[in-house]
Coordinates of N, CA and C in Angstrom, one line a residue:
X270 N 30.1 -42.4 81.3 CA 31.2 -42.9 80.5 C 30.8 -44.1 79.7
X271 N 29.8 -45.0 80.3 CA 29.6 -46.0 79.5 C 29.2 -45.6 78.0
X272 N 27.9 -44.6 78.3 CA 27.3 -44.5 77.0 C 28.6 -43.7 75.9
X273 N 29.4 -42.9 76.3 CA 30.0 -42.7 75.3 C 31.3 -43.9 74.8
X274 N 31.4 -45.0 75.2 CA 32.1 -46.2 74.8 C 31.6 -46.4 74.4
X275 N 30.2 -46.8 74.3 CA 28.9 -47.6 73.6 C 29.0 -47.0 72.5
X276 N 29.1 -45.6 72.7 CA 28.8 -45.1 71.2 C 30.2 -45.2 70.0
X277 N 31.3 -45.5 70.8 CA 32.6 -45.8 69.8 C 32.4 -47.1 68.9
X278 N 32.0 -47.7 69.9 CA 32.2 -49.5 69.1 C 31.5 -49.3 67.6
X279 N 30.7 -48.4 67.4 CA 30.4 -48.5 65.5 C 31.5 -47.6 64.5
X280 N 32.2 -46.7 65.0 CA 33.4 -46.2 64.4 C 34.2 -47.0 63.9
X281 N 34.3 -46.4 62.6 CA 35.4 -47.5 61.4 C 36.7 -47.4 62.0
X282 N 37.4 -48.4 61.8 CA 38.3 -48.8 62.1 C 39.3 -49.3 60.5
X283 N 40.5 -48.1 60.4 CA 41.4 -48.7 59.2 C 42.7 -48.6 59.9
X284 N 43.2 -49.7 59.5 CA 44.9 -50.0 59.7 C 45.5 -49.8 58.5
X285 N 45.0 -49.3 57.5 CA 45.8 -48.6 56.8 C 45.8 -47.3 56.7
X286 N 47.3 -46.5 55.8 CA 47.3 -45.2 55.5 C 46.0 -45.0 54.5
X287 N 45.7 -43.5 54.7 CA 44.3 -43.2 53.5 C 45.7 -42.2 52.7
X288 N 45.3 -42.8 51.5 CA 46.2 -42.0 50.1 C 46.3 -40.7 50.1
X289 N 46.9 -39.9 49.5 CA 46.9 -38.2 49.4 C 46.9 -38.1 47.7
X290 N 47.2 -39.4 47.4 CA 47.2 -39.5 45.6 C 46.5 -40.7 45.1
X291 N 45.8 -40.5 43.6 CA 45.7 -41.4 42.8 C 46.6 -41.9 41.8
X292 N 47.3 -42.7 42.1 CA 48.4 -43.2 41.1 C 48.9 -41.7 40.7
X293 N 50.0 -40.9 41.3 CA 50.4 -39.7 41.4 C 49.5 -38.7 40.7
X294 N 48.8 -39.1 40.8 CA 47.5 -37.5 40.9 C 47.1 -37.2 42.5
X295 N 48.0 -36.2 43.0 CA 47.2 -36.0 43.9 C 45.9 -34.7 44.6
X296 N 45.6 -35.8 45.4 CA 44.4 -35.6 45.9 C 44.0 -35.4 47.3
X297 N 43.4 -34.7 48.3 CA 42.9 -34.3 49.8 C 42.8 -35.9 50.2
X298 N 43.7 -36.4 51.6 CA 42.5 -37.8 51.4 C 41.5 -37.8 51.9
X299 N 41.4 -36.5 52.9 CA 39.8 -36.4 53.6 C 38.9 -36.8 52.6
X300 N 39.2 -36.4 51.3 CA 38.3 -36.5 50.1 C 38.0 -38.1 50.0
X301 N 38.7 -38.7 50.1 CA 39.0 -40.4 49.7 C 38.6 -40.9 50.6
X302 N 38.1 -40.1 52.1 CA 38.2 -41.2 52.8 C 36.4 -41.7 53.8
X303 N 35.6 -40.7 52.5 CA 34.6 -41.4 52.8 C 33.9 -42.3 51.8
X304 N 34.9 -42.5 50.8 CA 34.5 -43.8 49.7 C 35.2 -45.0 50.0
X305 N 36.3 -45.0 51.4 CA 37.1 -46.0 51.9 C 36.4 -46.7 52.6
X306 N 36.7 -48.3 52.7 CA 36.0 -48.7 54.0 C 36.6 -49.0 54.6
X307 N 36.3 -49.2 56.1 CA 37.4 -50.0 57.7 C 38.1 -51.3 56.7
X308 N 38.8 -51.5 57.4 CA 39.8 -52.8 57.0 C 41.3 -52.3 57.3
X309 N 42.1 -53.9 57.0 CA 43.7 -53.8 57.3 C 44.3 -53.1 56.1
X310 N 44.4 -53.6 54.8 CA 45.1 -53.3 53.7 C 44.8 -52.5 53.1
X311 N 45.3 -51.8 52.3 CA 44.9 -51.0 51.1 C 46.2 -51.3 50.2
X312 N 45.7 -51.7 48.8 CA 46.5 -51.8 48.0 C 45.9 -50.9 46.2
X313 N 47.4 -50.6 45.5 CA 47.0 -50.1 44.5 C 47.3 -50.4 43.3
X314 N 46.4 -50.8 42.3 CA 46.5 -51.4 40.9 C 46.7 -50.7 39.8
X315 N 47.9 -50.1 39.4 CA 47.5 -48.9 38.2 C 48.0 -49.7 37.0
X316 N 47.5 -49.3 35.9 CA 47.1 -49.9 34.9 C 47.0 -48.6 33.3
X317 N 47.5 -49.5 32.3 CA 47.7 -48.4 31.3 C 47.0 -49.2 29.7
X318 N 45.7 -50.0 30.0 CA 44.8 -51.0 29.2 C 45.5 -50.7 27.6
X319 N 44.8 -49.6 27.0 CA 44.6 -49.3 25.8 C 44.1 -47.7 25.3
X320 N 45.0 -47.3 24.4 CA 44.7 -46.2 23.8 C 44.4 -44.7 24.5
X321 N 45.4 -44.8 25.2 CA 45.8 -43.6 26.4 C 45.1 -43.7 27.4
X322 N 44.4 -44.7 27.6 CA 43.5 -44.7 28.9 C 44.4 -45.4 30.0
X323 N 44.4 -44.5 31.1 CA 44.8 -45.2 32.7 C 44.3 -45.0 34.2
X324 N 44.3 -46.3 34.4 CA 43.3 -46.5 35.6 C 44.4 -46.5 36.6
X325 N 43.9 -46.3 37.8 CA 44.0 -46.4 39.5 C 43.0 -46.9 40.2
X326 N 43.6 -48.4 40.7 CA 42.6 -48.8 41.6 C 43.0 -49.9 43.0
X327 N 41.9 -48.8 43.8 CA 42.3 -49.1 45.3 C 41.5 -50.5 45.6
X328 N 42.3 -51.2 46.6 CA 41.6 -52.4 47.2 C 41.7 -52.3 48.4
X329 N 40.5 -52.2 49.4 CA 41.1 -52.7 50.9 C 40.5 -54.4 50.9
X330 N 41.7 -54.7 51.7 CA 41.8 -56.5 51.8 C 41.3 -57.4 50.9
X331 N 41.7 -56.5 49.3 CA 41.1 -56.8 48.3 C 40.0 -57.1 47.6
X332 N 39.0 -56.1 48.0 CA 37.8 -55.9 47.2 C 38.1 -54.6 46.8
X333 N 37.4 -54.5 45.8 CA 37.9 -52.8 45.2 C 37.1 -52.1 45.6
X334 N 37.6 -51.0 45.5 CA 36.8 -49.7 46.4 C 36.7 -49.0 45.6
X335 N 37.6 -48.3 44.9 CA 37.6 -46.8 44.6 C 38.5 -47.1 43.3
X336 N 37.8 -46.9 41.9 CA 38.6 -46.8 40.7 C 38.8 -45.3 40.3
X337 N 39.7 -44.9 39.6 CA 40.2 -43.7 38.8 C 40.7 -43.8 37.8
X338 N 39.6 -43.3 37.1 CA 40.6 -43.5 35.1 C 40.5 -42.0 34.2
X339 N 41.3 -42.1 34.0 CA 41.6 -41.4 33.1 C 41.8 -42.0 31.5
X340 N 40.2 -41.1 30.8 CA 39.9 -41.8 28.9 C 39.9 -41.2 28.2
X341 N 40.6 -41.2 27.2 CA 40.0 -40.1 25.8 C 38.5 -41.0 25.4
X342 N 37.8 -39.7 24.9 CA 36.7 -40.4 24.6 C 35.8 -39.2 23.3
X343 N 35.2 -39.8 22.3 CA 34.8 -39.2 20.8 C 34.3 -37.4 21.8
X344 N 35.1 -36.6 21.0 CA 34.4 -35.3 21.1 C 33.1 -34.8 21.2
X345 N 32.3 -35.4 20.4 CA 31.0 -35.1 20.1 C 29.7 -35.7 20.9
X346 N 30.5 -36.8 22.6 CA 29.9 -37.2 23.4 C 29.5 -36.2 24.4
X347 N 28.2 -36.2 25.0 CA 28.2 -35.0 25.7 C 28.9 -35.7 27.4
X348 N 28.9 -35.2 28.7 CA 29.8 -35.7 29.4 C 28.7 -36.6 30.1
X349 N 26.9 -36.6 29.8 CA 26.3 -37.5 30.0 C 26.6 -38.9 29.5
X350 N 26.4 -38.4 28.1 CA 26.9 -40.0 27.6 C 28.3 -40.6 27.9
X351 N 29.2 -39.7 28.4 CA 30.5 -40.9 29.5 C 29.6 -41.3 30.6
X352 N 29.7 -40.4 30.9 CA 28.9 -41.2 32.3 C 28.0 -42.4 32.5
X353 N 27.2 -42.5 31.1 CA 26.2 -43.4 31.0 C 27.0 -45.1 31.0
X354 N 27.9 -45.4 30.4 CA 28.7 -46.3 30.7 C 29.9 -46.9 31.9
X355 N 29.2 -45.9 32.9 CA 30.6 -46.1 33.8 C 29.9 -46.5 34.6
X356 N 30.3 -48.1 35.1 CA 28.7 -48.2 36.4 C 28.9 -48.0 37.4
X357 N 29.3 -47.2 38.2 CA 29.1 -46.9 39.3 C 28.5 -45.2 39.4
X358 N 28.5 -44.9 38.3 CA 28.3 -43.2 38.2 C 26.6 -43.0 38.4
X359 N 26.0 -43.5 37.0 CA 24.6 -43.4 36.9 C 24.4 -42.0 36.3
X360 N 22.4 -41.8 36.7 CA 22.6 -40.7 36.1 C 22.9 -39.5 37.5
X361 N 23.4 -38.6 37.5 CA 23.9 -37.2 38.2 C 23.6 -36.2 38.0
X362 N 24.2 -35.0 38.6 CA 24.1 -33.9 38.7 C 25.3 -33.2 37.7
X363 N 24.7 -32.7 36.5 CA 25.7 -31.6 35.8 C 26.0 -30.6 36.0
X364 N 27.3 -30.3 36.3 CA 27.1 -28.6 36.6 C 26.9 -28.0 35.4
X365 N 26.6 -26.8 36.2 CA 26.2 -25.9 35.0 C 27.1 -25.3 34.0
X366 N 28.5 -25.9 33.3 CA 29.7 -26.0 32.5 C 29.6 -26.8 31.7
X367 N 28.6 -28.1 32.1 CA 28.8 -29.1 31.8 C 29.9 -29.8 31.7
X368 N 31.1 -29.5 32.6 CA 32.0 -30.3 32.4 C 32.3 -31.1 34.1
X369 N 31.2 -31.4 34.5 CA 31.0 -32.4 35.9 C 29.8 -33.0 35.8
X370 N 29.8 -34.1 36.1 CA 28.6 -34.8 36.8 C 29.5 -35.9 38.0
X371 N 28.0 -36.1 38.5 CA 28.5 -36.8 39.7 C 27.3 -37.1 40.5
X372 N 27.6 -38.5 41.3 CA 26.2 -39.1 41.8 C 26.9 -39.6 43.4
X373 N 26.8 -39.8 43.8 CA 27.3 -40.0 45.4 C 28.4 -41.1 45.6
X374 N 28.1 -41.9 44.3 CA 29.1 -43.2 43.9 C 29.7 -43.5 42.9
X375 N 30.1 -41.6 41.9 CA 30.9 -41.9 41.3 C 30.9 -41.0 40.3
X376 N 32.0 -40.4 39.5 CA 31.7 -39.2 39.0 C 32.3 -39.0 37.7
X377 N 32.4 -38.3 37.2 CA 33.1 -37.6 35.5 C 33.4 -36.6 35.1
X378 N 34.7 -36.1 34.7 CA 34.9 -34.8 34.7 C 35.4 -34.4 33.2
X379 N 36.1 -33.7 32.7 CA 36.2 -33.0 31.7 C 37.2 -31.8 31.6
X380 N 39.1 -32.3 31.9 CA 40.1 -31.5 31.8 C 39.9 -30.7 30.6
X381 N 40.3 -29.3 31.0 CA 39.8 -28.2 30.4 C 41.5 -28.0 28.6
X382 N 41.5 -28.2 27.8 CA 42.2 -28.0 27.3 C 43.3 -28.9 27.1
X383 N 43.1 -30.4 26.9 CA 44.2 -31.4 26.7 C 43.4 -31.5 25.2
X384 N 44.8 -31.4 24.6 CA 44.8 -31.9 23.3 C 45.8 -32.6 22.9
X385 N 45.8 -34.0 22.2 CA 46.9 -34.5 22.0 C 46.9 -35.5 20.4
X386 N 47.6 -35.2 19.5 CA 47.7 -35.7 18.3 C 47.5 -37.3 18.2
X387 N 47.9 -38.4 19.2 CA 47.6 -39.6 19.0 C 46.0 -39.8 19.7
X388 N 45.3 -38.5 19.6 CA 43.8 -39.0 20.1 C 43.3 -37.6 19.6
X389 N 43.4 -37.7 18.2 CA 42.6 -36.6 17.2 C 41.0 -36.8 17.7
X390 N 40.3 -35.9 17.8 CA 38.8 -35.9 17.4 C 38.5 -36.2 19.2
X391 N 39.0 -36.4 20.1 CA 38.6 -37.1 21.6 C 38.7 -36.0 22.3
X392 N 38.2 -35.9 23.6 CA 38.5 -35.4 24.8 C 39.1 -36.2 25.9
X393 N 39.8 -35.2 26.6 CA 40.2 -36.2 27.6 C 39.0 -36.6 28.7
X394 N 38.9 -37.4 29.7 CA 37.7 -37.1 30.6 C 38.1 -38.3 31.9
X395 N 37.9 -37.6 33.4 CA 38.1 -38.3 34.1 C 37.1 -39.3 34.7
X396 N 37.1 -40.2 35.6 CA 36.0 -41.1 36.2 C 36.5 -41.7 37.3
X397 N 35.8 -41.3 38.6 CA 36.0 -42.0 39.4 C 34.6 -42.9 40.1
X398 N 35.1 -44.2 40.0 CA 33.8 -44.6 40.9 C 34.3 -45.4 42.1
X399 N 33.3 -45.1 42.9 CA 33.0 -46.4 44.2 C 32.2 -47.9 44.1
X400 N 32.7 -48.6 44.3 CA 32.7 -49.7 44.7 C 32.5 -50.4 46.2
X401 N 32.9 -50.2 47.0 CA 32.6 -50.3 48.4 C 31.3 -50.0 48.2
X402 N 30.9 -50.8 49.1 CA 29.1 -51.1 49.5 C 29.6 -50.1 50.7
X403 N 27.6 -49.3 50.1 CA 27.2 -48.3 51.4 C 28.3 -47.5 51.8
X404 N 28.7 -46.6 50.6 CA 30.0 -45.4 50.5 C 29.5 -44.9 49.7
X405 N 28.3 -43.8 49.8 CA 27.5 -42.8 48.9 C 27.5 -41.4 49.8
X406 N 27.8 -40.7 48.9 CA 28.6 -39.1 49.1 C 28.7 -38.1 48.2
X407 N 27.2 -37.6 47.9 CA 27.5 -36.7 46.7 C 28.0 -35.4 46.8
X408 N 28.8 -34.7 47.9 CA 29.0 -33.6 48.1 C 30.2 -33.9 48.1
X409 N 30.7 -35.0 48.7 CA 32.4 -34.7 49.0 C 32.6 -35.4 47.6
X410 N 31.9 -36.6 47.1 CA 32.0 -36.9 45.4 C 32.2 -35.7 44.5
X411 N 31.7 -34.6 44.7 CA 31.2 -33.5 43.9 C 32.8 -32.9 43.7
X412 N 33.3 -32.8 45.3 CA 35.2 -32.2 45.4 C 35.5 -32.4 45.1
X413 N 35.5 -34.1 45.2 CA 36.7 -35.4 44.9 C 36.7 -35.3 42.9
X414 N 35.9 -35.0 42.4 CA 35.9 -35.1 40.8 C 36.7 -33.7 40.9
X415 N 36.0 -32.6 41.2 CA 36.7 -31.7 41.1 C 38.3 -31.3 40.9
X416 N 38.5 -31.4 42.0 CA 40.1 -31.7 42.5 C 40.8 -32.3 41.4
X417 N 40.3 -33.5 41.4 CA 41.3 -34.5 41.0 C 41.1 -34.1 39.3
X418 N 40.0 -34.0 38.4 CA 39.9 -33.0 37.2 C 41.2 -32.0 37.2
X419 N 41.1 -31.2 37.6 CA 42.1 -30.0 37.9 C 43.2 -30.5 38.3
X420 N 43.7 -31.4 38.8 CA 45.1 -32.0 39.1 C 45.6 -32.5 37.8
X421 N 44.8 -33.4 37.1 CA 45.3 -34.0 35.9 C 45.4 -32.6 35.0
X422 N 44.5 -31.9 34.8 CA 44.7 -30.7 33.8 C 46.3 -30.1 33.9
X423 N 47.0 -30.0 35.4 CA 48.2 -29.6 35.3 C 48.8 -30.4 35.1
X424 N 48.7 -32.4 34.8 CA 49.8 -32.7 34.5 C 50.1 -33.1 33.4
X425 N 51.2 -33.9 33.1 CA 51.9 -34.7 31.8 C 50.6 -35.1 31.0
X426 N 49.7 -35.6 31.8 CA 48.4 -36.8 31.2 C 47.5 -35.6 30.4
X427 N 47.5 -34.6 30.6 CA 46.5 -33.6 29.6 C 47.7 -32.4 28.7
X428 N 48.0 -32.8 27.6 CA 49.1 -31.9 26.8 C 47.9 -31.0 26.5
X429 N 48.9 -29.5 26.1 CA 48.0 -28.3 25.7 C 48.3 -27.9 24.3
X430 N 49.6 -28.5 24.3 CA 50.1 -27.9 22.8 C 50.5 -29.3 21.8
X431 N 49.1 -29.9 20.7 CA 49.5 -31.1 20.4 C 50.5 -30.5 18.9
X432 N 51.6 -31.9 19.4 CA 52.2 -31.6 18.1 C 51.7 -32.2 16.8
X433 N 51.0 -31.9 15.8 CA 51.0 -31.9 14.2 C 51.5 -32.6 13.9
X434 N 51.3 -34.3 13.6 CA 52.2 -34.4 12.6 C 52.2 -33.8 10.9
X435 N 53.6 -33.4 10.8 CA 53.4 -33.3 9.2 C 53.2 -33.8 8.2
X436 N 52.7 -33.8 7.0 CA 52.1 -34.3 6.0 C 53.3 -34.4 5.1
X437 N 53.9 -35.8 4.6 CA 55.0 -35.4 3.4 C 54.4 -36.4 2.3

């Protein structure tokens, strides 16, 4: 009995709930909850900066952990070059769609069919990174872009049908 107490005492320990959503995108939190770290709090910052772009971001006992944004970004970028400015992503694994990459600490995706008239010429494209030190996970990273890609595709945040404005 000792040795298996022994072996408990390095098990994370969180007093908070683990999310099922990103700023109502939701998501598995098994998925979320190996980019989480032990601690008391979890708190969430969502944010709507500039030019249709919006972020979600988690803090346990306020350091940040886990951002989620959602950016239009120039059409003619491949989903490398998003990724190349997102620092926690790096370079990754593309699927073979090219519309994923993802590195153990942070990822990029590419909703399939949002078009929207106040962001002529862009795509839409997701990003999630980690923050939390020593929270690298490229397989469950690989789901967590996934999912959460395909969650935004069904909602309000990726339109399918942009309305035109008219020319008078």
């Amino acid at each position: 009995m000792t040795i298996s107490a022994c072996s408990k005492t390095h098990e994370e320990k969180r007093e908070y709930a683990l999310p099922d959503s990103l700023c109502r995108v939701k998501v598995a939190s098994d998925l979320l909850s190996p980019f989480l770290p032990p601690g008391k709090n979890l708190s969430v910052k969502e944010e709507a900066p500039d030019g249709g772009t919006k972020t979600c971001e988690l803090f346990v006992d306020g350091q940040p952990s886990v951002f989620a944004t959602q950016i239009w970004w120039r059409e003619e970028d491949s989903i490398a070059e998003v990724a190349s400015v997102q620092a926690m992503v790096g370079t990754g694994e593309v699927s073979s769609d090219q519309k994923y990459l993802h590195s153990g600490t942070g990822a990029v995706g590419r909703p399939a069919g949002c078009v929207d008239s106040d962001h002529p010429q862009q795509k839409l494209y997701t990003v999630i990174q980690v923050f939390a030190a020593g929270r690298d996970d490229k397989s469950t990273m690989k789901q967590l872009i996934t999912d959460y890609t395909t969650a935004v595709e069904k909602s309000s945040a990726c339109p399918h049908d942009a309305v035109v404005p008219s020319s008078r």
